[in-house]
XYZ file of C-alpha atoms in Angstrom:
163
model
C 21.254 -15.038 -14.301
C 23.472 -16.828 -16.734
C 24.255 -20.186 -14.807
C 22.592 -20.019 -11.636
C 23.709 -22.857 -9.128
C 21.262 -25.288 -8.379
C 21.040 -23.695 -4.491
C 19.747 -20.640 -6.336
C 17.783 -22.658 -8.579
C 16.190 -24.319 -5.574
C 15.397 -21.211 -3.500
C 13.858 -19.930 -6.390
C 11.824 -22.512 -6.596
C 10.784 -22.367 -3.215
C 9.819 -18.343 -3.509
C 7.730 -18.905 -6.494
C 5.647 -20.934 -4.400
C 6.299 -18.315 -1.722
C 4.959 -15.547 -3.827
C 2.394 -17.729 -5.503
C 0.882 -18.173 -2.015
C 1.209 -14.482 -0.633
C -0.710 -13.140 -3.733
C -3.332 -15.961 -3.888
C -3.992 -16.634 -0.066
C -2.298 -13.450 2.148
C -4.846 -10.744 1.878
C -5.466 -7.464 3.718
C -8.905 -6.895 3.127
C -9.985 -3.200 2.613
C -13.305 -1.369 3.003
C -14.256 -1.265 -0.330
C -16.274 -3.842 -2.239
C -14.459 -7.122 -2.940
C -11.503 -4.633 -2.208
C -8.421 -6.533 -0.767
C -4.600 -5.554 -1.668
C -2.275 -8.724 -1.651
C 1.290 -9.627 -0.211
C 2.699 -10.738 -3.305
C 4.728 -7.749 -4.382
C 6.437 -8.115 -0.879
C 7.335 -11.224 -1.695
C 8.917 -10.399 -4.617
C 10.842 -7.914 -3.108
C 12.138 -10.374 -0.561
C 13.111 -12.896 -3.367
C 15.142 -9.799 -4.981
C 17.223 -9.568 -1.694
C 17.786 -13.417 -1.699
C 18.279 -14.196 -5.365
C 18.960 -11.470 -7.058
C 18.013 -11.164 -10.700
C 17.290 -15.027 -10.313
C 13.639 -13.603 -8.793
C 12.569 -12.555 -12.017
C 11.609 -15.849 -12.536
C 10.010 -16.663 -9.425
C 8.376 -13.431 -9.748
C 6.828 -14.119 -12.669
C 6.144 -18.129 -12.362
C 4.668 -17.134 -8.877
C 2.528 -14.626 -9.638
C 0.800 -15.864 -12.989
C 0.401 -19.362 -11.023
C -1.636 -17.281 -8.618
C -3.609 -15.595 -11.123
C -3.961 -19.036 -12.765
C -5.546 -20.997 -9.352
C -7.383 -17.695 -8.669
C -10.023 -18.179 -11.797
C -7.849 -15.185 -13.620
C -5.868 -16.846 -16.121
C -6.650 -14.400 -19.075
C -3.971 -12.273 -17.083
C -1.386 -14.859 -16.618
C 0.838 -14.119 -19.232
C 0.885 -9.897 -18.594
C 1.052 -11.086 -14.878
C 4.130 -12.806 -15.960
C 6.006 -10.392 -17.823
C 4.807 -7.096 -15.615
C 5.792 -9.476 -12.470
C 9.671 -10.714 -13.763
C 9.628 -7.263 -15.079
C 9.600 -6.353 -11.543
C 11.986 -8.944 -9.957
C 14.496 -8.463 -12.630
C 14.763 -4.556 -11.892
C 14.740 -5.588 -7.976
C 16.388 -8.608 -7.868
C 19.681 -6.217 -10.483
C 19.719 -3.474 -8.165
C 19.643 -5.227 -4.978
C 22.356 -7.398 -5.726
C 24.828 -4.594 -6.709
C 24.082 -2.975 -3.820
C 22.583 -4.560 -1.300
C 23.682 -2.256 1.497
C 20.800 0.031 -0.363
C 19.134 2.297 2.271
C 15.934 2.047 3.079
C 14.807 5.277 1.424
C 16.476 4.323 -1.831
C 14.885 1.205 -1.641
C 11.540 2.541 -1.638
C 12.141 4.454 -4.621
C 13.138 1.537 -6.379
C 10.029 -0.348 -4.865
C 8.282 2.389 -6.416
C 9.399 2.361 -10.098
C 8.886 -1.442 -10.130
C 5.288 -0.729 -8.734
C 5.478 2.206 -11.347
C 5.868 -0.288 -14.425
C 2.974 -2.564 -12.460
C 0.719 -0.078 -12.681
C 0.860 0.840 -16.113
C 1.548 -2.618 -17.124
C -1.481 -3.468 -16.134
C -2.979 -0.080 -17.670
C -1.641 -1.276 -21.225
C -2.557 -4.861 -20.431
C -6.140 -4.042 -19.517
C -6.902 -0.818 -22.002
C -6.027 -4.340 -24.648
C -8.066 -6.622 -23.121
C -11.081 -3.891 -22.328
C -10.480 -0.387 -23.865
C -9.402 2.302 -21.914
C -11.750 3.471 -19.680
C -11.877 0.042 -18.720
C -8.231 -0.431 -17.871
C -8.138 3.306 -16.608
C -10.500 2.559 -14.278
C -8.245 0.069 -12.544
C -5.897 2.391 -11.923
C -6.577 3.636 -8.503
C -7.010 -0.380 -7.434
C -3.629 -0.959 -8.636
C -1.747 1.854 -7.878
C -3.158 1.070 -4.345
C -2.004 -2.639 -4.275
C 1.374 -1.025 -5.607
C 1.567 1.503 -2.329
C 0.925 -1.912 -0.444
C 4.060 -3.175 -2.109
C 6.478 -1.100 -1.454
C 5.252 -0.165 2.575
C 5.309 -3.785 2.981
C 8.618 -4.735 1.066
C 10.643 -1.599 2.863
C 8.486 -3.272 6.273
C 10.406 -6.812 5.385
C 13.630 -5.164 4.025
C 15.813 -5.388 7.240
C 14.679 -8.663 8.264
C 15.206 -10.454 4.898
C 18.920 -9.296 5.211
C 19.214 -10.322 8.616
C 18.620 -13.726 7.462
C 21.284 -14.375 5.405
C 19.387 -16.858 3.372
């Protein structure tokens, strides 16, 4: 991520907005009260494929802008850093080797979910004690299995593009 070239820069730019979108508007709705999971992780999986480690920051600019037009901005910042967090670790391994199969990509889907998860835990537990942030657990360890069915889903087609 050192210089990135203004092409990079620009696609970037593009799947912030991207991600920002398929967290804040792109919801599978489940049967569960106000109970929805999100395509956002996807997203940044896709960007990690295209950019690299560059999605680290579309990651986490898309993702707390969602949070922010969504009426959540006290989680904005964590949504930041657990979100780059994630695009970083995705957007390193994919680009050193992006032949990665699919099986091995869902593990790595997983850890990043993994640190999501008990971001969130630590994040929340802060913000509203433990049980509290226990309690959301389940919700986002769901929204994480989301993630990675949907990112391994989109794997083969985002490398077929060739972005």
């Amino acid at each position: 991520m050192k210089n990135p070239s203004v092409r990079t820069v620009a696609l970037g730019g593009v799947l912030s907005a991207l991600i920002m979108l398929a967290t804040a508007i792109l919801k599978i709705p489940l049967p569960i009260p106000n109970g929805y999971v999100h395509l956002g992780d996807a997203a940044i999986f896709a960007a990690a494929v295209v950019v690299g480690p560059f999605a680290a920051v579309s990651a986490g600019l898309g993702s707390a802008l969602a949070d922010l037009i969504g009426g959540y901005g006290q989680y904005a910042l964590a949504t930041f850093i657990i979100k780059f967090t994630m695009g970083l670790l995705s957007g390193y391994v994919l680009a050193k080797k992006p032949a990665l199969s699919i099986p091995v990509a869902g593990l790595l889907f997983a850890v990043c979910e993994t640190i999501m998860v008990l971001g969130y835990l630590v994040f929340e537990t802060f913000l509203y004690g433990f049980a509290a942030g226990l309690g959301a657990v389940g919700f986002n360890a769901l929204q994480g299995v989301a993630g990675i069915v949907l990112g391994i889903a989109i794997l083969p087609i985002i490398r077929r593009l060739r972005v």
